[in-house]
Amino acid sequence: MNAARLVFALWLTLCCALAQADVVKVRAFDDIIESGVLKVAMYENFPPYSYQHEGEPRGVDVELAHKLAEGLGLTLQVLWVTPDETLDDDLRNFIWKGHYLRPDVLADVMLRVPYDREFAYKRNELGEVINELVVMFGPYQRERWQAAYDERRIDEVPSVAIFQYHPIGVEVDSVPSFYLSSVFEGRLAKNTHHYPSVSQAFAAMQQGEVDATMAMRGEVEWLLHQASDDHLKLAENAYPNMGKQVWDLGMAVHESNRQLAYALEEVLEPLILDGELEKLYTRHGLTYELPGLYQDVESDVAGN
């Protein structure tokens, strides 16, 4: 074999190896049931939704995942997700392709995925659907942005405009960070203080470094619940020019595993309609808000 043929053979072998490495087997519904285990992807270090306490998974999403697994007669295996640059990347890494550092690790289902038609059918610059290999389903919670403040330093928060005069803490590179730095022609930017995490921004409020903080409602309510300080209050303000202030969260599976999605929906719906999910959130000090799909159901029931 001459040198050119040897190089070509090596190149062909490498391409085949890479192609094989790039194929990750998605478990079929029957295989999942036979295994006795439901693999659920959840974000790590993301209280109150999913986190570890003394090495054990904790949080409302973890408890929901346990209930979903039990409803299918399975035990739960948590696959911790470290956020990539975008949610599209997270779905690729854990639902349909696998991460290059962990190519053999795929979840059966991922929680805390936006239940949003616009996101589900988002297209790239070539007009291709970015998440065509993913099915998003099962909305289970409505989330929104929320501010909290210390009433010893602010009497009330009728509008975010008050943060022209009072410092507020936010997580760096978060939606509240970009919003507060740009709204009202940037007049709040000098009073917007950035911290590595929501919990550190909240701690800064407790220590008097800032007078308020802003994050997702669940995060803020959980921290207020942990603090047990009557002087720390939820703000009752809206957020002008913010864009999407309220959104629904659900689950995602590989598009070939719709049978799993249908089975999970059958377990989820009674948890929502019978109030079990609301009780779960209440135990964590959180407000539970029905996703839009079930608010429509309640409206229809009330109308009849």
Tab-separated table of C-alpha atoms in Angstrom:
chain	number	residue	atom	x	y	z
A	1	MET	CA	0.000	0.000	0.000
A	2	ASN	CA	1.534	3.335	-1.043
A	3	ALA	CA	1.606	6.406	1.219
A	4	ALA	CA	-1.428	8.070	-0.401
A	5	ARG	CA	-3.585	4.978	0.050
A	6	LEU	CA	-2.393	4.567	3.637
A	7	VAL	CA	-3.318	8.166	4.469
A	8	PHE	CA	-6.728	7.709	2.831
A	9	ALA	CA	-7.354	4.477	4.748
A	10	LEU	CA	-6.439	6.121	8.040
A	11	TRP	CA	-8.656	9.091	7.230
A	12	LEU	CA	-11.575	6.798	6.357
A	13	THR	CA	-11.117	4.824	9.586
A	14	LEU	CA	-11.074	8.050	11.602
A	15	CYS	CA	-14.246	9.319	9.902
A	16	CYS	CA	-16.054	6.061	10.642
A	17	ALA	CA	-14.941	6.153	14.269
A	18	LEU	CA	-16.115	9.736	14.653
A	19	ALA	CA	-19.431	8.914	13.012
A	20	GLN	CA	-19.959	5.995	15.381
A	21	ALA	CA	-18.984	8.128	18.369
A	22	ASP	CA	-21.481	10.765	17.260
A	23	VAL	CA	-24.401	8.293	17.347
A	24	VAL	CA	-25.957	8.065	20.793
A	25	LYS	CA	-28.693	5.549	21.356
A	26	VAL	CA	-31.964	7.033	22.613
A	27	ARG	CA	-33.723	4.534	24.848
A	28	ALA	CA	-37.091	3.414	23.534
A	29	PHE	CA	-40.083	3.457	25.894
A	30	ASP	CA	-40.106	-0.346	26.296
A	31	ASP	CA	-36.392	-0.314	27.134
A	32	ILE	CA	-36.956	2.374	29.761
A	33	ILE	CA	-39.728	0.364	31.407
A	34	GLU	CA	-37.672	-2.825	31.284
A	35	SER	CA	-34.687	-1.067	32.890
A	36	GLY	CA	-36.779	0.048	35.868
A	37	VAL	CA	-35.127	3.488	35.785
A	38	LEU	CA	-36.199	6.886	34.430
A	39	LYS	CA	-33.231	9.132	33.594
A	40	VAL	CA	-34.197	12.775	34.112
A	41	ALA	CA	-31.974	15.730	33.231
A	42	MET	CA	-32.113	18.663	35.658
A	43	TYR	CA	-29.989	21.749	36.160
A	44	GLU	CA	-27.499	21.426	38.983
A	45	ASN	CA	-27.090	24.061	41.695
A	46	PHE	CA	-30.430	25.645	40.795
A	47	PRO	CA	-32.443	25.996	44.018
A	48	PRO	CA	-35.324	25.738	44.690
A	49	TYR	CA	-35.839	23.660	41.557
A	50	SER	CA	-32.928	21.210	41.564
A	51	TYR	CA	-29.786	21.075	43.685
A	52	GLN	CA	-27.858	18.808	46.041
A	53	HIS	CA	-27.940	18.871	49.835
A	54	GLU	CA	-25.384	16.675	51.570
A	55	GLY	CA	-24.967	14.753	48.347
A	56	GLU	CA	-28.687	14.095	47.860
A	57	PRO	CA	-30.826	15.598	45.068
A	58	ARG	CA	-33.337	18.146	46.384
A	59	GLY	CA	-35.847	20.657	45.001
A	60	VAL	CA	-39.338	20.880	43.546
A	61	ASP	CA	-38.263	19.495	40.164
A	62	VAL	CA	-36.550	16.563	41.875
A	63	GLU	CA	-39.714	15.777	43.853
A	64	LEU	CA	-41.832	16.096	40.714
A	65	ALA	CA	-39.437	13.777	38.865
A	66	HIS	CA	-39.796	11.204	41.663
A	67	LYS	CA	-43.577	11.346	41.297
A	68	LEU	CA	-43.354	10.970	37.518
A	69	ALA	CA	-41.021	7.993	37.812
A	70	GLU	CA	-43.198	6.352	40.483
A	71	GLY	CA	-46.252	6.872	38.281
A	72	LEU	CA	-44.554	4.744	35.628
A	73	GLY	CA	-43.419	2.161	38.169
A	74	LEU	CA	-39.795	3.303	37.866
A	75	THR	CA	-37.068	4.683	40.095
A	76	LEU	CA	-35.456	8.049	39.397
A	77	GLN	CA	-31.925	8.646	38.176
A	78	VAL	CA	-30.942	12.324	38.076
A	79	LEU	CA	-28.568	13.476	35.355
A	80	TRP	CA	-27.139	16.844	36.399
A	81	VAL	CA	-26.953	19.461	33.652
A	82	THR	CA	-24.375	22.234	33.662
A	83	PRO	CA	-25.899	25.010	31.499
A	84	ASP	CA	-24.222	25.541	28.154
A	85	GLU	CA	-24.423	28.808	26.229
A	86	THR	CA	-28.043	28.296	25.177
A	87	LEU	CA	-30.975	26.023	25.974
A	88	ASP	CA	-30.662	24.660	22.420
A	89	ASP	CA	-27.195	23.424	23.410
A	90	ASP	CA	-28.564	21.814	26.583
A	91	LEU	CA	-31.238	19.964	24.622
A	92	ARG	CA	-28.649	18.761	22.132
A	93	ASN	CA	-26.280	17.635	24.889
A	94	PHE	CA	-28.843	15.736	26.965
A	95	ILE	CA	-31.802	14.815	24.754
A	96	TRP	CA	-30.773	14.036	21.174
A	97	LYS	CA	-27.019	13.996	20.592
A	98	GLY	CA	-24.911	13.947	23.741
A	99	HIS	CA	-22.109	16.199	24.975
A	100	TYR	CA	-18.672	15.681	23.415
A	101	LEU	CA	-17.247	15.134	26.911
A	102	ARG	CA	-20.018	12.656	27.787
A	103	PRO	CA	-21.212	11.330	24.412
A	104	ASP	CA	-22.726	8.190	25.943
A	105	VAL	CA	-24.961	10.078	28.412
A	106	LEU	CA	-28.510	10.944	27.334
A	107	ALA	CA	-31.556	11.565	29.494
A	108	ASP	CA	-34.961	10.079	28.796
A	109	VAL	CA	-36.596	13.397	29.656
A	110	MET	CA	-35.499	16.890	30.661
A	111	LEU	CA	-37.412	19.199	33.005
A	112	ARG	CA	-37.735	23.002	33.133
A	113	VAL	CA	-37.927	23.463	29.377
A	114	PRO	CA	-39.994	26.384	28.058
A	115	TYR	CA	-43.417	25.297	26.809
A	116	ASP	CA	-43.489	27.837	24.042
A	117	ARG	CA	-44.497	27.317	20.418
A	118	GLU	CA	-42.216	30.100	19.164
A	119	PHE	CA	-39.203	28.516	20.874
A	120	ALA	CA	-40.133	24.989	19.809
A	121	TYR	CA	-40.222	25.974	16.118
A	122	LYS	CA	-37.338	28.451	16.171
A	123	ARG	CA	-35.280	28.354	12.972
A	124	ASN	CA	-31.625	29.044	12.229
A	125	GLU	CA	-30.251	31.328	9.524
A	126	LEU	CA	-30.803	28.577	6.933
A	127	GLY	CA	-34.476	28.263	7.810
A	128	GLU	CA	-34.027	24.891	9.544
A	129	VAL	CA	-35.910	24.103	12.759
A	130	ILE	CA	-33.207	24.123	15.439
A	131	ASN	CA	-34.906	21.679	17.798
A	132	GLU	CA	-36.561	19.392	15.254
A	133	LEU	CA	-35.346	16.292	17.137
A	134	VAL	CA	-36.996	17.417	20.368
A	135	VAL	CA	-40.624	17.236	21.500
A	136	MET	CA	-41.595	19.801	24.143
A	137	PHE	CA	-44.684	18.881	26.147
A	138	GLY	CA	-46.266	18.649	29.589
A	139	PRO	CA	-46.408	22.226	30.929
A	140	TYR	CA	-46.398	21.994	34.712
A	141	GLN	CA	-45.678	25.484	36.064
A	142	ARG	CA	-45.898	29.156	35.143
A	143	GLU	CA	-42.873	31.287	36.049
A	144	ARG	CA	-42.332	35.041	36.102
A	145	TRP	CA	-39.798	37.676	37.126
A	146	GLN	CA	-39.963	39.057	40.638
A	147	ALA	CA	-38.257	41.691	42.780
A	148	ALA	CA	-37.906	41.673	46.556
A	149	TYR	CA	-36.873	44.577	48.760
A	150	ASP	CA	-35.996	45.488	52.324
A	151	GLU	CA	-38.758	47.707	53.731
A	152	ARG	CA	-36.290	49.233	56.198
A	153	ARG	CA	-34.634	50.974	53.246
A	154	ILE	CA	-37.474	51.248	50.707
A	155	ASP	CA	-41.048	52.039	51.709
A	156	GLU	CA	-42.541	50.425	48.611
A	157	VAL	CA	-41.702	49.514	45.023
A	158	PRO	CA	-44.461	50.984	42.842
A	159	SER	CA	-42.207	50.805	39.767
A	160	VAL	CA	-38.700	49.697	38.888
A	161	ALA	CA	-38.038	53.398	38.292
A	162	ILE	CA	-37.381	53.615	42.035
A	163	PHE	CA	-34.061	51.895	41.430
A	164	GLN	CA	-32.763	55.153	40.028
A	165	TYR	CA	-32.354	56.031	43.701
A	166	HIS	CA	-31.838	52.641	45.378
A	167	PRO	CA	-29.268	49.934	44.552
A	168	ILE	CA	-30.559	46.541	43.418
A	169	GLY	CA	-28.646	43.265	43.139
A	170	VAL	CA	-28.950	40.786	40.252
A	171	GLU	CA	-27.144	37.738	38.944
A	172	VAL	CA	-24.534	38.617	36.319
A	173	ASP	CA	-25.514	37.931	32.676
A	174	SER	CA	-29.141	37.283	33.656
A	175	VAL	CA	-32.307	38.738	32.118
A	176	PRO	CA	-32.797	41.106	35.123
A	177	SER	CA	-29.174	42.222	34.686
A	178	PHE	CA	-29.656	43.204	31.039
A	179	TYR	CA	-33.110	44.623	31.664
A	180	LEU	CA	-32.240	46.879	34.601
A	181	SER	CA	-29.057	48.063	32.893
A	182	SER	CA	-30.936	49.218	29.798
A	183	VAL	CA	-34.520	50.193	30.736
A	184	PHE	CA	-35.387	53.904	31.035
A	185	GLU	CA	-32.476	54.752	28.717
A	186	GLY	CA	-29.996	53.187	31.126
A	187	ARG	CA	-30.870	55.371	34.100
A	188	LEU	CA	-30.880	52.348	36.456
A	189	ALA	CA	-27.523	50.997	35.297
A	190	LYS	CA	-25.410	52.746	37.947
A	191	ASN	CA	-27.552	51.265	40.718
A	192	THR	CA	-27.625	47.747	39.262
A	193	HIS	CA	-25.071	45.637	41.137
A	194	HIS	CA	-23.999	42.288	39.691
A	195	TYR	CA	-23.235	39.109	41.654
A	196	PRO	CA	-22.124	35.597	40.634
A	197	SER	CA	-25.445	34.055	41.707
A	198	VAL	CA	-28.982	34.913	42.797
A	199	SER	CA	-28.247	33.733	46.345
A	200	GLN	CA	-25.276	36.110	46.568
A	201	ALA	CA	-27.383	39.002	45.295
A	202	PHE	CA	-29.996	38.156	47.928
A	203	ALA	CA	-27.306	37.934	50.635
A	204	ALA	CA	-26.096	41.374	49.582
A	205	MET	CA	-29.615	42.692	50.248
A	206	GLN	CA	-29.633	41.060	53.673
A	207	GLN	CA	-26.279	42.640	54.471
A	208	GLY	CA	-27.355	46.118	53.328
A	209	GLU	CA	-25.118	46.331	50.266
A	210	VAL	CA	-28.219	46.734	48.085
A	211	ASP	CA	-31.833	47.546	48.923
A	212	ALA	CA	-33.492	44.996	46.631
A	213	THR	CA	-32.895	42.045	44.359
A	214	MET	CA	-34.543	40.621	41.250
A	215	ALA	CA	-34.665	37.092	39.809
A	216	MET	CA	-37.221	34.427	38.933
A	217	ARG	CA	-40.124	34.386	41.365
A	218	GLY	CA	-39.388	30.853	42.560
A	219	GLU	CA	-35.789	31.745	43.390
A	220	VAL	CA	-36.789	34.915	45.241
A	221	GLU	CA	-39.628	33.283	47.177
A	222	TRP	CA	-37.448	30.369	48.246
A	223	LEU	CA	-34.739	32.706	49.534
A	224	LEU	CA	-37.361	34.753	51.406
A	225	HIS	CA	-38.706	31.518	52.897
A	226	GLN	CA	-35.206	30.534	54.021
A	227	ALA	CA	-34.473	33.990	55.458
A	228	SER	CA	-37.655	34.215	57.604
A	229	ASP	CA	-37.241	38.000	57.863
A	230	ASP	CA	-40.508	39.982	58.000
A	231	HIS	CA	-38.729	43.098	56.733
A	232	LEU	CA	-38.012	41.482	53.355
A	233	LYS	CA	-40.996	41.818	51.017
A	234	LEU	CA	-42.068	40.861	47.535
A	235	ALA	CA	-42.543	43.838	45.225
A	236	GLU	CA	-45.899	44.229	43.475
A	237	ASN	CA	-44.498	45.954	40.424
A	238	ALA	CA	-44.613	45.335	36.679
A	239	TYR	CA	-41.658	45.599	34.338
A	240	PRO	CA	-42.214	48.043	31.461
A	241	ASN	CA	-40.535	47.287	28.121
A	242	MET	CA	-39.219	43.944	29.380
A	243	GLY	CA	-40.718	41.680	26.748
A	244	LYS	CA	-41.736	38.254	28.021
A	245	GLN	CA	-42.411	38.578	31.755
A	246	VAL	CA	-44.363	35.329	32.190
A	247	TRP	CA	-43.686	31.912	30.665
A	248	ASP	CA	-44.695	28.279	31.072
A	249	LEU	CA	-42.300	25.441	31.817
A	250	GLY	CA	-42.615	21.831	30.777
A	251	MET	CA	-40.545	18.849	29.648
A	252	ALA	CA	-38.680	17.595	26.598
A	253	VAL	CA	-37.972	14.168	25.083
A	254	HIS	CA	-36.391	12.964	21.852
A	255	GLU	CA	-38.854	13.171	18.967
A	256	SER	CA	-38.702	9.383	18.585
A	257	ASN	CA	-39.959	8.912	22.141
A	258	ARG	CA	-43.436	10.387	22.002
A	259	GLN	CA	-44.782	7.304	23.778
A	260	LEU	CA	-42.813	8.327	26.861
A	261	ALA	CA	-44.191	11.872	26.564
A	262	TYR	CA	-47.782	10.561	26.455
A	263	ALA	CA	-47.157	8.317	29.475
A	264	LEU	CA	-45.613	11.161	31.480
A	265	GLU	CA	-48.532	13.460	30.637
A	266	GLU	CA	-50.931	10.855	31.999
A	267	VAL	CA	-49.049	10.890	35.304
A	268	LEU	CA	-48.608	14.675	35.384
A	269	GLU	CA	-52.174	15.820	34.713
A	270	PRO	CA	-53.763	14.418	37.922
A	271	LEU	CA	-50.886	15.878	39.973
A	272	ILE	CA	-51.836	19.314	38.625
A	273	LEU	CA	-55.628	19.009	38.647
A	274	ASP	CA	-55.816	17.352	42.089
A	275	GLY	CA	-53.609	20.028	43.670
A	276	GLU	CA	-50.668	17.741	44.528
A	277	LEU	CA	-48.186	19.886	42.622
A	278	GLU	CA	-49.439	23.044	44.332
A	279	LYS	CA	-48.913	21.383	47.738
A	280	LEU	CA	-45.384	20.439	46.715
A	281	TYR	CA	-44.573	24.050	45.829
A	282	THR	CA	-46.165	25.332	49.036
A	283	ARG	CA	-43.918	23.070	51.113
A	284	HIS	CA	-40.937	24.861	49.587
A	285	GLY	CA	-42.381	28.313	50.305
A	286	LEU	CA	-43.302	28.923	46.670
A	287	THR	CA	-46.354	30.259	44.887
A	288	TYR	CA	-47.701	27.735	42.404
A	289	GLU	CA	-49.245	29.201	39.276
A	290	LEU	CA	-51.025	26.996	36.768
A	291	PRO	CA	-49.564	26.989	33.250
A	292	GLY	CA	-51.776	28.507	30.580
A	293	LEU	CA	-53.041	25.148	29.307
A	294	TYR	CA	-54.636	24.364	32.685
A	295	GLN	CA	-55.819	27.920	33.308
A	296	ASP	CA	-57.889	27.496	30.149
A	297	VAL	CA	-59.288	24.227	31.535
A	298	GLU	CA	-60.230	25.897	34.808
A	299	SER	CA	-61.906	28.755	32.938
A	300	ASP	CA	-63.973	26.285	30.924
A	301	VAL	CA	-65.021	24.440	34.107
A	302	ALA	CA	-65.937	27.692	35.828
A	303	GLY	CA	-67.916	28.800	32.774
A	304	ASN	CA	-69.980	25.646	32.849
